[in-house]
PDB file of N, CA and C in Angstrom:
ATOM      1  N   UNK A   1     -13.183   8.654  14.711  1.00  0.00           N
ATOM      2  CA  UNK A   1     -12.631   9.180  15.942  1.00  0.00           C
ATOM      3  C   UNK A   1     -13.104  10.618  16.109  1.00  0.00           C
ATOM      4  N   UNK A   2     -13.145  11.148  17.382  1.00  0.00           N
ATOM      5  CA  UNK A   2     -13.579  12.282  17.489  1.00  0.00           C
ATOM      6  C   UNK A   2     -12.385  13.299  17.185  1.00  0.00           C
ATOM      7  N   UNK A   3     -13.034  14.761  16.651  1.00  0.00           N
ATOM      8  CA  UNK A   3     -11.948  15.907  16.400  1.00  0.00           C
ATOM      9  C   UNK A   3     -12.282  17.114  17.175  1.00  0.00           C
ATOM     10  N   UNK A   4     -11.995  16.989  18.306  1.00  0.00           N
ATOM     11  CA  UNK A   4     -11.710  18.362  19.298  1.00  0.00           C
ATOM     12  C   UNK A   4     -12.256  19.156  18.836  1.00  0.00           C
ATOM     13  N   UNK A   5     -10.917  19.731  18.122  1.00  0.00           N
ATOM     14  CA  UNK A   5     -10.999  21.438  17.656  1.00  0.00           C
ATOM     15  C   UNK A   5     -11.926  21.382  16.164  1.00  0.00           C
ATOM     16  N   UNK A   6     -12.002  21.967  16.105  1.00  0.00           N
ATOM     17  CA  UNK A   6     -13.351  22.657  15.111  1.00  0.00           C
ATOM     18  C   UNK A   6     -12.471  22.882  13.733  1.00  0.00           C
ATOM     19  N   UNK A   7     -12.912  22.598  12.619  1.00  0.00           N
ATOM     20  CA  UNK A   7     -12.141  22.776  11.135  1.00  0.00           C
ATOM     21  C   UNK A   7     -12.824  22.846  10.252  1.00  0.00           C
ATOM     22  N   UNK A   8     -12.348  24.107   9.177  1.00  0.00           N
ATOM     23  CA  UNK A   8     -13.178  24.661   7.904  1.00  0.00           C
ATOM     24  C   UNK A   8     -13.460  23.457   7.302  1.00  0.00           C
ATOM     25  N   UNK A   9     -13.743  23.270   6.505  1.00  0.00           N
ATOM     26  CA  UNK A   9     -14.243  21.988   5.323  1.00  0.00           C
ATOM     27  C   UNK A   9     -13.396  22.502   4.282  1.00  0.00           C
ATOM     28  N   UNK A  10     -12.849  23.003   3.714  1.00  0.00           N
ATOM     29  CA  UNK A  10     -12.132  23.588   3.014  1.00  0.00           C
ATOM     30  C   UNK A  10     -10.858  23.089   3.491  1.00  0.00           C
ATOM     31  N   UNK A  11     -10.242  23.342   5.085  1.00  0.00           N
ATOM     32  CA  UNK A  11      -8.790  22.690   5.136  1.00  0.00           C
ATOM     33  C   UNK A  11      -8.768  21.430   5.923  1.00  0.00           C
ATOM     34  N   UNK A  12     -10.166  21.155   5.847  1.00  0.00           N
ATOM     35  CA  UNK A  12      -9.479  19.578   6.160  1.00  0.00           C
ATOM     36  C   UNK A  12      -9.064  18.785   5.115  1.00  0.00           C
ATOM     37  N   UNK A  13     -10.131  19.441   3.740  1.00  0.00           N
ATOM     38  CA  UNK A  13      -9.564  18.277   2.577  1.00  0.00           C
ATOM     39  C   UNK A  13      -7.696  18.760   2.558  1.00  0.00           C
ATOM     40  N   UNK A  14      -7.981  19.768   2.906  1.00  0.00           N
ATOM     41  CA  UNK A  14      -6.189  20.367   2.535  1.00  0.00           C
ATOM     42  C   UNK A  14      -5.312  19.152   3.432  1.00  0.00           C
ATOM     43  N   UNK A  15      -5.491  19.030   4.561  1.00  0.00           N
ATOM     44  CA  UNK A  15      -4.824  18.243   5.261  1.00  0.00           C
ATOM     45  C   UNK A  15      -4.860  17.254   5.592  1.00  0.00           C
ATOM     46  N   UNK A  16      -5.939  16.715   5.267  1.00  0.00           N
ATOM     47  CA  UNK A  16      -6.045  15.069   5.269  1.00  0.00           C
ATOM     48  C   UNK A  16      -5.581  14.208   4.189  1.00  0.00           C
ATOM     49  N   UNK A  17      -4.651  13.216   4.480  1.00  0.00           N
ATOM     50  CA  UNK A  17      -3.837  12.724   4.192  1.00  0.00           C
ATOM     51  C   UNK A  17      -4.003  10.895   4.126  1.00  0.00           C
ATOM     52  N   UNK A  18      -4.556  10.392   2.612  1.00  0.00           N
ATOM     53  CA  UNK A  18      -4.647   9.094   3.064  1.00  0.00           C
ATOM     54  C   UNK A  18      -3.734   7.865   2.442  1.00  0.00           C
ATOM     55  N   UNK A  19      -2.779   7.013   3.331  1.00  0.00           N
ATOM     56  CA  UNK A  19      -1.825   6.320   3.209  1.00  0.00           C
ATOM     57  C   UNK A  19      -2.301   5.740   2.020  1.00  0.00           C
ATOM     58  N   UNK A  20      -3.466   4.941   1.632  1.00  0.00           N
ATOM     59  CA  UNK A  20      -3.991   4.252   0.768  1.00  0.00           C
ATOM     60  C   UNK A  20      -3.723   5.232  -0.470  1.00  0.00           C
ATOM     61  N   UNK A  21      -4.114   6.033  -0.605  1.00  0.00           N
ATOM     62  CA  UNK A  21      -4.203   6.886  -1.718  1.00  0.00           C
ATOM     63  C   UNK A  21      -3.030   7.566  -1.852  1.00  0.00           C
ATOM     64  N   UNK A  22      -1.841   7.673  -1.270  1.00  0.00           N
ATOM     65  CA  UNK A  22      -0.455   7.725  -1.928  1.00  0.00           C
ATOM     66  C   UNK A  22       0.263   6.445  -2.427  1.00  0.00           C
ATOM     67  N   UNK A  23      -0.363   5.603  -2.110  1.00  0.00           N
ATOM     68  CA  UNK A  23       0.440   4.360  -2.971  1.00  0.00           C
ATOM     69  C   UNK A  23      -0.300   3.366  -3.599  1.00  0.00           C
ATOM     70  N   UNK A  24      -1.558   3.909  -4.260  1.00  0.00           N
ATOM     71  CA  UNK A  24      -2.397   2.851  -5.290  1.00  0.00           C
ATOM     72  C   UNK A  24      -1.664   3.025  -6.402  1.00  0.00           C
ATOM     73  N   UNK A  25      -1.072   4.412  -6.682  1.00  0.00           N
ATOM     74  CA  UNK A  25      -0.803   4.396  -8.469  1.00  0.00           C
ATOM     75  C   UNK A  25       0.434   3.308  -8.341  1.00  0.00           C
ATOM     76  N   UNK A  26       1.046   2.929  -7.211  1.00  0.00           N
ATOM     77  CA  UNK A  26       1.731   2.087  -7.579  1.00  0.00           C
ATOM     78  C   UNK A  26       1.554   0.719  -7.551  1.00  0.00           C
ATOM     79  N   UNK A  27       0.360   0.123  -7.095  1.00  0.00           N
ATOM     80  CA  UNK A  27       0.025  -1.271  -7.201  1.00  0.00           C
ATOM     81  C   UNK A  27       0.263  -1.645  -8.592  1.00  0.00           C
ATOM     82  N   UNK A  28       0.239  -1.117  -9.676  1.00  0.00           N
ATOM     83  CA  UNK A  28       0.584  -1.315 -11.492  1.00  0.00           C
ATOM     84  C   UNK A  28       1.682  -2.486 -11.354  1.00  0.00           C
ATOM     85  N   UNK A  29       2.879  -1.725 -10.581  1.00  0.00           N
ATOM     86  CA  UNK A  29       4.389  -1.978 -10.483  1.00  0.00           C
ATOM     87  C   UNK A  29       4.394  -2.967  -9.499  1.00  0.00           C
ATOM     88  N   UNK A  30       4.062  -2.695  -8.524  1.00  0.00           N
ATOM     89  CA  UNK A  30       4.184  -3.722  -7.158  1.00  0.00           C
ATOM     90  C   UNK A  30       3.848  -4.857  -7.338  1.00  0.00           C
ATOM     91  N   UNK A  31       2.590  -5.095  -7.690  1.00  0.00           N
ATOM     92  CA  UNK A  31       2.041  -6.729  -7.626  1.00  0.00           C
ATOM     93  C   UNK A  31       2.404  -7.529  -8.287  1.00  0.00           C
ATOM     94  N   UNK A  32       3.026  -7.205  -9.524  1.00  0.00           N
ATOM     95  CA  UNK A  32       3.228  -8.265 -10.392  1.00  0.00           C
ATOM     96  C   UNK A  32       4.919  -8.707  -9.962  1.00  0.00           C
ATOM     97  N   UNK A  33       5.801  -7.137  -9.446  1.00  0.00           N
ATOM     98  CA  UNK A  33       7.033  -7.865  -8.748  1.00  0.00           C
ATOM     99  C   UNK A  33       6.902  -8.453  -7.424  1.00  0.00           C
ATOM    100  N   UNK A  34       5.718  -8.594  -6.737  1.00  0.00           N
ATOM    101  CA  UNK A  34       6.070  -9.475  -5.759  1.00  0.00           C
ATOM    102  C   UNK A  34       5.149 -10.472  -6.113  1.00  0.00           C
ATOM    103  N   UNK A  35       4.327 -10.935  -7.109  1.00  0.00           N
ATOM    104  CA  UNK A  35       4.126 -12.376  -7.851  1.00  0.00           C
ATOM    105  C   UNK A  35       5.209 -12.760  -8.391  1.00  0.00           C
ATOM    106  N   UNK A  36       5.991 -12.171  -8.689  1.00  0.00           N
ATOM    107  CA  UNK A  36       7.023 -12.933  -9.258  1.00  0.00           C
ATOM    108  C   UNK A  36       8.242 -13.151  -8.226  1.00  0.00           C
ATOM    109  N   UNK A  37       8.285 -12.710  -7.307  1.00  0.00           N
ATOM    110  CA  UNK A  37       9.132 -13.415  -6.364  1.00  0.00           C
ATOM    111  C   UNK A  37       8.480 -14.175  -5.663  1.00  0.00           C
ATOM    112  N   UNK A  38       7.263 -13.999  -4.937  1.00  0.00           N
ATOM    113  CA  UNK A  38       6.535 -15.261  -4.535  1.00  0.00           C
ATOM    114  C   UNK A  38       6.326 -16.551  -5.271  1.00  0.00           C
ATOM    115  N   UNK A  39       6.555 -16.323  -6.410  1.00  0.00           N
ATOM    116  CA  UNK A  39       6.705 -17.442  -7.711  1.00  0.00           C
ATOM    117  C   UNK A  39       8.025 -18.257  -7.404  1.00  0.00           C
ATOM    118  N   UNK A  40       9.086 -17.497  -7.268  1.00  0.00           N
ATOM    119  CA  UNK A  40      10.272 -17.459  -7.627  1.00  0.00           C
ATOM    120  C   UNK A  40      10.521 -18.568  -6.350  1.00  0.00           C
ATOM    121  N   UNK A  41      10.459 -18.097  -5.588  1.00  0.00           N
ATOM    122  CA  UNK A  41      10.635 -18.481  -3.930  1.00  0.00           C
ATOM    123  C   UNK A  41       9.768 -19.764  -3.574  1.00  0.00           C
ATOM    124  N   UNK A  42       8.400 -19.940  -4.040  1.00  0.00           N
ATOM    125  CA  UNK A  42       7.737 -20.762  -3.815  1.00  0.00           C
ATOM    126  C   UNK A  42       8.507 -22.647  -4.952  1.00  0.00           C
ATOM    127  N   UNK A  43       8.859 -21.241  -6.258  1.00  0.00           N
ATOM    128  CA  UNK A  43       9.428 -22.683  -7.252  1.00  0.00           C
ATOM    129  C   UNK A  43      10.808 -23.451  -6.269  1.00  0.00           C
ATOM    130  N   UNK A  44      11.697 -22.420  -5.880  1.00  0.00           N
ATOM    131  CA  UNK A  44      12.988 -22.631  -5.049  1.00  0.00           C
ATOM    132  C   UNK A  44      12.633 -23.838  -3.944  1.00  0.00           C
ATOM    133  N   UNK A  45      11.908 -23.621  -3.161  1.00  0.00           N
ATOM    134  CA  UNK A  45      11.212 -24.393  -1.959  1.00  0.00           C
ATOM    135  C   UNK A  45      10.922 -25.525  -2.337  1.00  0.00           C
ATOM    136  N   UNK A  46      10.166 -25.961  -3.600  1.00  0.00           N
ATOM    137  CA  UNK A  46      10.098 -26.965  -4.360  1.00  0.00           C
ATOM    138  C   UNK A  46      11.058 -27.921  -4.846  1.00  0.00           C
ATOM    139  N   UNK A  47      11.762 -27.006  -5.559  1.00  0.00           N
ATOM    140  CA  UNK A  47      12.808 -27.751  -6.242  1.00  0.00           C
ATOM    141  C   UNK A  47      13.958 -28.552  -4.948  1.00  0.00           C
ATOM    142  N   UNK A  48      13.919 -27.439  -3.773  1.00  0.00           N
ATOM    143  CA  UNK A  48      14.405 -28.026  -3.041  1.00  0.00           C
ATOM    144  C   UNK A  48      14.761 -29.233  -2.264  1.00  0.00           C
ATOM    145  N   UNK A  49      13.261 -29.374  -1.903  1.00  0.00           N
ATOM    146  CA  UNK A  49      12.138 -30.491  -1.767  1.00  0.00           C
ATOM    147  C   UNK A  49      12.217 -32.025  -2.051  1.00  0.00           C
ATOM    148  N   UNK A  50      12.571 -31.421  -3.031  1.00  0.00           N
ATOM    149  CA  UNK A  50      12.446 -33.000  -4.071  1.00  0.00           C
ATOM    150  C   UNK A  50      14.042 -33.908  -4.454  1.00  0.00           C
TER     151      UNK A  50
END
């Protein structure tokens, strides 16, 4: 996208801000608790099922 106003290189790294990169360190934690409720939920649906 285009940027208007004009900016040091110096404060854009200051201010640029990327969603991705505040929440990778937590994919560690995340994925495996929502495999295991997608597990969980998918076994439930099953058992239901039958």
């Amino acid at each position: 996208m285009s940027n208007p106003t004009p900016v040091e290189p110096d404060h854009a790294a200051a201010v640029e801000h990327d969603a991705v990169e505040s929440i990778v360190h937590l994919m560690p934690l995340v994925l495996p608790i929502a495999g295991g409720v997608l597990m969980l939920l998918l076994a439930s649906i099953a058992i239901y099922m039958a």
